[in-house]
Coordinates of N, CA, C and O in Angstrom, one line a residue:
X165 N 110.9 71.5 117.5 CA 111.1 72.6 118.5 C 110.9 74.0 117.8 O 110.4 74.9 118.4
X166 N 111.2 74.1 116.5 CA 111.0 75.3 115.8 C 109.5 75.8 115.9 O 109.2 76.9 116.1
X167 N 108.6 74.8 115.7 CA 107.2 75.1 115.8 C 106.8 75.6 117.2 O 106.0 76.6 117.3
X168 N 107.4 75.1 118.3 CA 107.1 75.6 119.6 C 107.7 77.0 119.8 O 107.0 77.8 120.4
X169 N 108.8 77.3 119.2 CA 109.3 78.6 119.2 C 108.4 79.6 118.5 O 108.1 80.7 119.0
X170 N 108.0 79.2 117.3 CA 107.0 80.1 116.5 C 105.7 80.2 117.3 O 105.2 81.4 117.4
X171 N 105.2 79.2 117.9 CA 104.0 79.3 118.7 C 104.1 80.3 119.8 O 103.2 81.1 120.1
X172 N 105.3 80.2 120.5 CA 105.5 81.1 121.6 C 105.6 82.6 121.1 O 105.0 83.5 121.7
X173 N 106.3 82.8 120.0 CA 106.4 84.1 119.4 C 105.0 84.7 119.0 O 104.7 85.8 119.2
X174 N 104.2 83.8 118.4 CA 102.8 84.2 118.0 C 102.0 84.5 119.2 O 101.3 85.6 119.2
X175 N 102.1 83.7 120.2 CA 101.3 84.0 121.5 C 101.7 85.4 122.0 O 100.9 86.2 122.5
X176 N 103.0 85.7 122.0 CA 103.5 87.0 122.6 C 103.0 88.1 121.7 O 102.6 89.2 122.1
X177 N 103.0 87.9 120.4 CA 102.5 88.9 119.4 C 101.0 89.2 119.7 O 100.6 90.4 119.5
X178 N 100.3 88.2 120.1 CA 98.8 88.4 120.3 C 98.5 89.1 121.6 O 97.4 89.5 121.9
X179 N 99.5 89.1 122.6 CA 99.2 89.7 123.9 C 99.1 91.2 123.8 O 99.7 91.8 123.0
X180 N 98.3 91.7 124.7 CA 98.0 93.2 124.7 C 99.2 93.9 125.4 O 99.4 95.1 125.1
X181 N 99.8 93.3 126.4 CA 100.8 94.0 127.2 C 102.1 94.2 126.4 O 102.4 93.5 125.4
X182 N 102.9 95.2 126.8 CA 104.1 95.5 126.1 C 105.3 94.6 126.5 O 106.2 94.3 125.8
X183 N 105.2 94.0 127.7 CA 106.2 93.1 128.2 C 105.5 91.8 128.5 O 104.6 91.8 129.3
X184 N 106.0 90.7 127.9 CA 105.4 89.4 128.3 C 106.5 88.3 128.1 O 107.5 88.5 127.5
X185 N 106.2 87.2 128.6 CA 107.1 86.0 128.6 C 106.3 84.8 128.4 O 105.2 84.6 128.9
X186 N 106.9 83.9 127.6 CA 106.3 82.6 127.3 C 107.4 81.5 127.6 O 108.6 81.7 127.2
X187 N 107.1 80.5 128.4 CA 108.0 79.4 128.7 C 107.5 78.1 128.1 O 106.3 77.9 128.2
X188 N 108.3 77.3 127.5 CA 107.8 76.0 127.0 C 108.9 75.0 127.2 O 110.1 75.3 127.3
X189 N 108.5 73.7 127.1 CA 109.4 72.6 127.2 C 109.4 71.8 126.0 O 108.3 71.5 125.5
X190 N 110.5 71.5 125.4 CA 110.6 70.5 124.3 C 111.3 69.3 124.7 O 112.4 69.4 125.3
X191 N 110.7 68.2 124.5 CA 111.3 66.9 125.0 C 111.2 65.9 123.8 O 110.2 65.8 123.2
X192 N 112.3 65.1 123.6 CA 112.3 64.1 122.6 C 113.2 63.0 123.0 O 114.0 63.1 123.9
X193 N 113.1 61.9 122.3 CA 114.0 60.7 122.5 C 114.8 60.5 121.2 O 114.2 60.4 120.2
X194 N 116.1 60.5 121.4 CA 117.0 60.4 120.2 C 118.0 59.3 120.5 O 118.7 59.4 121.5
X195 N 117.9 58.2 119.7 CA 118.8 57.0 120.0 C 118.6 56.5 121.4 O 119.6 56.2 122.1
X196 N 117.4 56.5 121.9 CA 117.1 55.9 123.2 C 117.4 56.9 124.4 O 117.3 56.5 125.5
X197 N 117.9 58.1 124.1 CA 118.2 59.0 125.1 C 117.3 60.2 125.1 O 116.9 60.7 124.1
X198 N 116.8 60.6 126.3 CA 115.9 61.7 126.4 C 116.7 63.0 126.3 O 117.7 63.2 126.9
X199 N 116.1 63.9 125.4 CA 116.7 65.2 125.3 C 115.6 66.2 125.7 O 114.4 66.0 125.3
X200 N 116.0 67.2 126.5 CA 115.0 68.1 127.0 C 115.5 69.5 127.0 O 116.7 69.7 127.4
X201 N 114.7 70.5 126.6 CA 115.1 71.9 126.7 C 113.9 72.7 127.2 O 112.8 72.6 126.6
X202 N 114.1 73.4 128.3 CA 113.1 74.4 128.7 C 113.6 75.8 128.3 O 114.7 76.2 128.7
X203 N 112.7 76.5 127.6 CA 113.1 77.8 127.0 C 112.1 78.8 127.5 O 110.9 78.6 127.6
X204 N 112.7 80.0 127.7 CA 111.9 81.2 128.1 C 112.2 82.3 127.1 O 113.3 82.6 126.8
X205 N 111.1 82.7 126.4 CA 111.2 83.8 125.4 C 110.4 85.0 126.0 O 109.3 84.8 126.4
X206 N 111.0 86.1 126.0 CA 110.4 87.3 126.5 C 110.5 88.5 125.5 O 111.4 88.5 124.7
X207 N 109.6 89.4 125.6 CA 109.7 90.6 124.8 C 109.6 91.8 125.7 O 108.7 91.9 126.6
X208 N 110.6 92.7 125.6 CA 110.7 93.9 126.5 C 109.7 95.0 126.0 O 109.2 94.9 124.9
X209 N 109.6 96.0 126.8 CA 108.8 97.2 126.4 C 109.3 97.8 125.1 O 108.6 98.4 124.3
X210 N 110.6 97.7 124.8 CA 111.2 98.2 123.6 C 111.1 97.3 122.4 O 111.7 97.5 121.4
X211 N 110.2 96.3 122.6 CA 109.9 95.3 121.5 C 111.1 94.4 121.1 O 111.2 93.9 120.0
X212 N 112.1 94.3 122.0 CA 113.2 93.4 121.8 C 112.9 92.0 122.3 O 112.4 91.8 123.4
X213 N 113.1 91.0 121.5 CA 112.9 89.6 121.8 C 114.1 89.0 122.4 O 115.2 89.1 121.8
X214 N 114.0 88.4 123.6 CA 115.1 87.7 124.2 C 114.7 86.2 124.5 O 113.6 86.0 124.9
X215 N 115.7 85.3 124.3 CA 115.4 83.9 124.6 C 116.5 83.5 125.6 O 117.7 83.8 125.5
X216 N 116.1 82.6 126.5 CA 117.1 82.1 127.5 C 116.7 80.6 127.7 O 115.6 80.2 127.6
X217 N 117.8 79.8 128.0 CA 117.6 78.4 128.3 C 117.5 78.3 129.8 O 118.3 78.7 130.6
X218 N 116.3 77.7 130.2 CA 116.0 77.6 131.7 C 116.6 76.2 132.1 O 117.3 76.2 133.2
X219 N 116.4 75.2 131.4 CA 116.9 73.9 131.7 C 117.3 73.1 130.5 O 116.6 73.3 129.4
X220 N 118.4 72.3 130.5 CA 118.9 71.7 129.4 C 119.4 70.3 129.7 O 120.2 70.2 130.7
X221 N 119.0 69.3 129.0 CA 119.7 68.0 129.2 C 119.7 67.2 127.8 O 118.7 67.2 127.2
X222 N 120.9 66.7 127.5 CA 121.0 65.9 126.2 C 121.2 66.8 125.0 O 121.6 66.2 123.9
X223 N 121.0 68.1 125.1 CA 121.3 69.0 123.9 C 122.6 69.8 124.2 O 122.9 70.1 125.3
X224 N 123.2 70.2 123.1 CA 124.3 71.1 123.2 C 123.7 72.5 123.4 O 122.8 72.9 122.7
X225 N 124.3 73.2 124.3 CA 123.8 74.6 124.6 C 124.0 75.5 123.3 O 123.1 76.3 123.0
X226 N 125.1 75.3 122.6 CA 125.3 76.1 121.4 C 124.3 75.7 120.3 O 123.8 76.6 119.6
X227 N 123.9 74.5 120.2 CA 122.9 74.1 119.2 C 121.5 74.7 119.5 O 120.9 75.3 118.6
X228 N 121.1 74.7 120.8 CA 119.9 75.3 121.2 C 119.9 76.9 120.9 O 119.0 77.4 120.4
X229 N 121.0 77.5 121.3 CA 121.1 78.9 121.1 C 121.0 79.3 119.6 O 120.4 80.2 119.2
X230 N 121.7 78.5 118.8 CA 121.7 78.7 117.3 C 120.3 78.6 116.8 O 119.8 79.4 116.0
X231 N 119.6 77.5 117.2 CA 118.2 77.3 116.8 C 117.3 78.4 117.2 O 116.5 78.9 116.5
X232 N 117.5 78.9 118.5 CA 116.6 80.0 119.0 C 116.9 81.3 118.2 O 115.9 81.9 117.7
X233 N 118.1 81.6 118.0 CA 118.5 82.8 117.2 C 117.9 82.8 115.8 O 117.4 83.7 115.3
X234 N 118.2 81.6 115.1 CA 117.7 81.5 113.7 C 116.2 81.6 113.6 O 115.6 82.2 112.8
X235 N 115.5 80.9 114.6 CA 114.0 80.8 114.5 C 113.4 82.2 114.8 O 112.5 82.6 114.2
X236 N 114.0 82.9 115.8 CA 113.5 84.3 116.1 C 113.7 85.2 114.9 O 112.9 86.0 114.5
X237 N 114.9 85.1 114.3 CA 115.2 86.0 113.1 C 114.3 85.6 112.0 O 113.7 86.5 111.3
X238 N 114.0 84.3 111.7 CA 113.1 83.9 110.6 C 111.7 84.4 110.9 O 111.0 84.8 110.0
X239 N 111.3 84.3 112.1 CA 109.9 84.7 112.5 C 109.8 86.2 112.3 O 108.8 86.6 111.7
X240 N 110.7 86.9 112.7 CA 110.7 88.4 112.6 C 110.6 88.8 111.1 O 109.8 89.7 110.8
X241 N 111.3 88.1 110.2 CA 111.3 88.5 108.8 C 110.1 87.9 108.1 O 109.5 88.6 107.2
X242 N 109.6 86.7 108.4 CA 108.7 86.0 107.6 C 107.2 85.9 108.1 O 106.4 85.4 107.4
X243 N 107.0 86.3 109.3 CA 105.6 86.1 109.9 C 104.8 87.4 109.8 O 105.3 88.5 110.0
X244 N 103.6 87.3 109.3 CA 102.7 88.5 109.2 C 102.4 89.1 110.5 O 102.2 88.4 111.5
X245 N 102.4 90.5 110.6 CA 102.0 91.1 111.8 C 100.5 90.9 112.0 O 99.7 90.6 111.1
X246 N 100.0 91.1 113.2 CA 98.6 91.0 113.5 C 97.9 92.3 113.0 O 98.4 93.4 113.3
X247 N 96.9 92.2 112.2 CA 96.2 93.4 111.7 C 95.4 94.1 112.8 O 94.9 93.5 113.7
X248 N 95.3 95.4 112.6 CA 94.5 96.3 113.5 C 93.8 97.3 112.7 O 94.0 97.5 111.5
X249 N 92.9 98.0 113.4 CA 92.1 99.1 112.7 C 93.0 100.0 112.0 O 94.1 100.4 112.5
X250 N 92.7 100.4 110.8 CA 93.5 101.3 109.9 C 94.4 100.5 109.0 O 94.9 101.1 108.0
X251 N 94.6 99.2 109.2 CA 95.5 98.5 108.3 C 94.7 98.0 107.1 O 93.5 97.8 107.1
X252 N 95.5 97.8 106.0 CA 94.9 97.1 104.8 C 95.4 95.7 104.8 O 96.6 95.4 105.0
X253 N 94.4 94.8 104.5 CA 94.8 93.4 104.5 C 94.3 92.8 103.1 O 93.4 93.3 102.5
X254 N 95.0 91.7 102.7 CA 94.7 91.0 101.5 C 94.0 89.7 102.0 O 94.5 89.0 102.9
X255 N 92.8 89.4 101.4 CA 92.1 88.1 101.7 C 91.7 87.5 100.4 O 91.7 88.1 99.4
X256 N 91.4 86.2 100.5 CA 90.8 85.5 99.3 C 89.4 85.1 99.5 O 88.8 84.5 98.6
X257 N 88.9 85.2 100.7 CA 87.6 84.8 101.1 C 86.5 85.4 100.3 O 86.7 86.5 99.7
X258 N 85.4 84.8 100.2 CA 84.2 85.3 99.4 C 83.5 86.3 100.3 O 82.5 86.0 100.9
X259 N 84.0 87.5 100.3 CA 83.4 88.6 101.1 C 82.9 89.7 100.1 O 83.5 89.9 99.1
X260 N 81.7 90.2 100.4 CA 81.2 91.3 99.6 C 82.1 92.4 99.3 O 82.8 92.9 100.3
X261 N 82.2 92.9 98.1 CA 83.1 94.0 97.7 C 82.4 95.3 97.9 O 82.0 95.9 97.0
X262 N 82.2 95.7 99.2 CA 81.5 96.9 99.5 C 82.1 97.5 100.8 O 83.0 96.9 101.5
X263 N 81.6 98.6 101.2 CA 82.0 99.2 102.5 C 81.2 98.7 103.7 O 80.1 98.2 103.5
X264 N 81.8 98.9 104.8 CA 81.2 98.4 106.1 C 80.7 97.0 106.1 O 79.7 96.6 106.5
X265 N 81.6 96.1 105.5 CA 81.4 94.7 105.5 C 82.1 94.1 106.7 O 83.1 94.6 107.2
X266 N 81.5 93.0 107.2 CA 82.2 92.3 108.3 C 83.0 91.2 107.8 O 82.6 90.3 107.0
X267 N 84.3 91.2 108.2 CA 85.2 90.1 107.9 C 85.3 89.3 109.1 O 85.8 89.8 110.1
X268 N 84.8 88.0 109.1 CA 84.8 87.3 110.3 C 86.1 86.7 110.9 O 87.0 86.6 110.1
X269 N 86.1 86.5 112.2 CA 87.3 85.9 112.8 C 87.6 84.6 112.1 O 86.7 84.0 111.6
X270 N 88.8 84.2 112.0 CA 89.3 83.0 111.4 C 89.4 83.1 109.9 O 89.8 82.1 109.2
X271 N 89.0 84.2 109.3 CA 89.2 84.4 107.8 C 90.7 84.6 107.6 O 91.4 85.3 108.3
X272 N 91.3 83.8 106.7 CA 92.7 84.0 106.4 C 93.1 85.3 105.8 O 92.4 85.7 104.8
X273 N 94.1 85.9 106.2 CA 94.7 87.1 105.6 C 96.1 86.8 105.1 O 96.8 85.9 105.7
X274 N 96.5 87.4 104.1 CA 97.8 87.1 103.4 C 98.8 88.2 103.4 O 100.0 87.9 103.1
X275 N 98.4 89.4 103.8 CA 99.4 90.5 104.0 C 98.7 91.5 104.8 O 97.5 91.6 104.8
X276 N 99.6 92.4 105.4 CA 99.1 93.5 106.2 C 99.9 94.7 105.6 O 101.1 94.7 105.6
X277 N 99.1 95.7 105.2 CA 99.7 96.9 104.6 C 100.7 96.5 103.5 O 100.3 95.8 102.6
X278 N 101.9 96.9 103.6 CA 102.9 96.6 102.5 C 103.8 95.4 102.9 O 104.9 95.3 102.4
X279 N 103.3 94.5 103.8 CA 104.2 93.4 104.2 C 104.2 92.4 103.0 O 103.5 92.5 102.1
X280 N 105.1 91.4 103.2 CA 105.2 90.4 102.2 C 103.9 89.7 102.1 O 103.1 89.6 103.0
X281 N 103.6 89.2 100.9 CA 102.3 88.4 100.7 C 102.7 86.9 101.0 O 103.5 86.4 100.2
X282 N 102.1 86.4 102.0 CA 102.3 85.0 102.3 C 101.4 84.0 101.6 O 100.2 84.3 101.4
X283 N 102.0 82.9 101.0 CA 101.2 82.0 100.3 C 100.2 81.3 101.3 O 99.1 80.9 100.9
X284 N 100.6 81.0 102.5 CA 99.7 80.4 103.5 C 99.4 81.5 104.5 O 100.2 82.0 105.2
X285 N 98.1 81.9 104.5 CA 97.7 83.0 105.3 C 97.6 82.6 106.8 O 97.8 81.5 107.1
X286 N 97.2 83.6 107.6 CA 97.0 83.4 109.0 C 95.5 83.8 109.3 O 95.0 84.7 108.6
X287 N 94.9 83.2 110.2 CA 93.5 83.5 110.6 C 93.4 84.8 111.4 O 94.2 85.0 112.3
X288 N 92.4 85.6 111.1 CA 92.2 86.8 111.9 C 91.8 86.3 113.3 O 91.1 85.3 113.5
X289 N 92.2 87.1 114.3 CA 91.9 86.8 115.7 C 90.6 87.3 116.2 O 90.1 86.9 117.3
X290 N 89.9 88.1 115.4 CA 88.6 88.7 115.7 C 87.9 89.2 114.5 O 88.5 89.3 113.4
X291 N 86.6 89.5 114.6 CA 85.9 90.0 113.5 C 86.3 91.5 113.3 O 86.7 92.2 114.2
X292 N 86.3 91.9 112.0 CA 86.6 93.3 111.7 C 85.5 93.9 110.8 O 85.0 93.1 109.9
X293 N 85.2 95.1 110.9 CA 84.4 95.9 110.0 C 85.4 96.5 109.0 O 86.4 97.0 109.5
X294 N 85.2 96.4 107.7 CA 86.2 96.9 106.8 C 85.5 97.5 105.5 O 84.3 97.3 105.3
X295 N 86.3 98.3 104.8 CA 85.9 98.9 103.6 C 86.7 98.3 102.5 O 87.9 98.1 102.6
X296 N 86.0 97.9 101.4 CA 86.7 97.3 100.2 C 87.5 98.4 99.5 O 87.0 99.5 99.3
X297 N 88.7 98.1 99.2 CA 89.6 99.0 98.5 C 89.7 98.6 97.0 O 89.4 99.4 96.1
X298 N 90.2 97.4 96.7 CA 90.4 97.0 95.3 C 90.7 95.5 95.3 O 91.0 94.9 96.3
X299 N 90.6 94.9 94.0 CA 91.0 93.6 93.8 C 92.5 93.7 93.2 O 92.8 94.6 92.4
X300 N 93.3 92.7 93.6 CA 94.7 92.7 93.1 C 95.2 91.3 92.7 O 94.9 90.4 93.4
X301 N 95.9 91.2 91.6 CA 96.5 90.0 91.2 C 97.9 90.0 91.6 O 98.7 90.9 91.1
X302 N 98.4 89.1 92.5 CA 99.7 89.2 93.0 C 100.3 87.8 93.2 O 99.5 86.8 93.4
X303 N 101.6 87.7 93.2 CA 102.3 86.4 93.5 C 102.5 86.5 95.0 O 102.2 87.5 95.7
X304 N 103.0 85.4 95.6 CA 103.2 85.3 97.0 C 104.7 84.9 97.3 O 105.4 84.6 96.3
X305 N 105.0 84.9 98.6 CA 106.4 84.6 98.9 C 107.1 83.4 98.3 O 108.2 83.4 97.8
X306 N 106.4 82.3 98.3 CA 107.0 81.0 97.8 C 106.7 80.8 96.3 O 107.4 80.0 95.7
X307 N 105.8 81.5 95.8 CA 105.4 81.4 94.4 C 105.3 82.8 93.7 O 104.3 83.2 93.3
X308 N 106.4 83.5 93.7 CA 106.4 84.9 93.2 C 106.0 85.1 91.8 O 105.5 86.1 91.4
X309 N 106.2 84.1 90.9 CA 105.8 84.2 89.5 C 104.4 83.7 89.2 O 104.0 83.8 88.1
X310 N 103.7 83.2 90.2 CA 102.3 82.8 90.0 C 101.5 84.0 90.4 O 102.0 85.0 90.8
X311 N 100.2 83.8 90.2 CA 99.3 84.9 90.5 C 98.0 84.4 91.1 O 97.4 83.5 90.7
X312 N 97.6 85.1 92.2 CA 96.3 84.8 92.9 C 95.6 86.1 93.0 O 96.1 87.2 93.0
X313 N 94.3 86.0 93.1 CA 93.4 87.1 93.2 C 93.1 87.4 94.7 O 92.7 86.5 95.4
X314 N 93.5 88.6 95.1 CA 93.3 89.0 96.5 C 92.3 90.2 96.5 O 92.3 91.0 95.6
X315 N 91.5 90.2 97.6 CA 90.7 91.4 97.8 C 91.3 92.2 98.9 O 91.6 91.6 100.0
X316 N 91.5 93.5 98.7 CA 92.1 94.3 99.7 C 91.1 95.1 100.4 O 90.3 95.8 99.8
X317 N 91.1 95.1 101.7 CA 90.2 95.8 102.6 C 90.9 96.6 103.6 O 92.0 96.2 104.1
X318 N 90.3 97.8 103.9 CA 90.9 98.6 105.0 C 90.0 98.4 106.2 O 88.8 98.5 106.2
X319 N 90.7 97.9 107.3 CA 90.0 97.6 108.6 C 89.6 98.8 109.3 O 90.4 99.8 109.4
X320 N 88.5 98.8 110.0 CA 88.0 99.9 110.8 C 88.1 99.5 112.3 O 88.0 98.4 112.7

């Protein structure tokens, strides 16, 4: 279920509108009994994330609420923002170290501006033209004492 919550939050993050809603159903069989939860997650114009239980069977309402709250909090703290023009991103891809270079869609990025550096990056949602800034040796969130080489680019 956590993955479905994260997928819904990522989908909302990718939407262009200020207010949006994602509804999903999680269904499983546990000890021969069907458990089902239909969840609605919405984001207001003020960027507040709200979750509500639309339908529930076989699950404790408190359990689902706790899972929703923890997942939304973890997502907010640990998931990289979507990069946009003007942002600096860290990548590991073999991209030319020059100005006006194209960084293709689906290239993994590992941080945006001063965000946490994630060990497992996320794919860019579109191509970007970018200027090379510098090479940086840094650790990442799960391996802070290790070091990887990142190329930092400013997106246009």
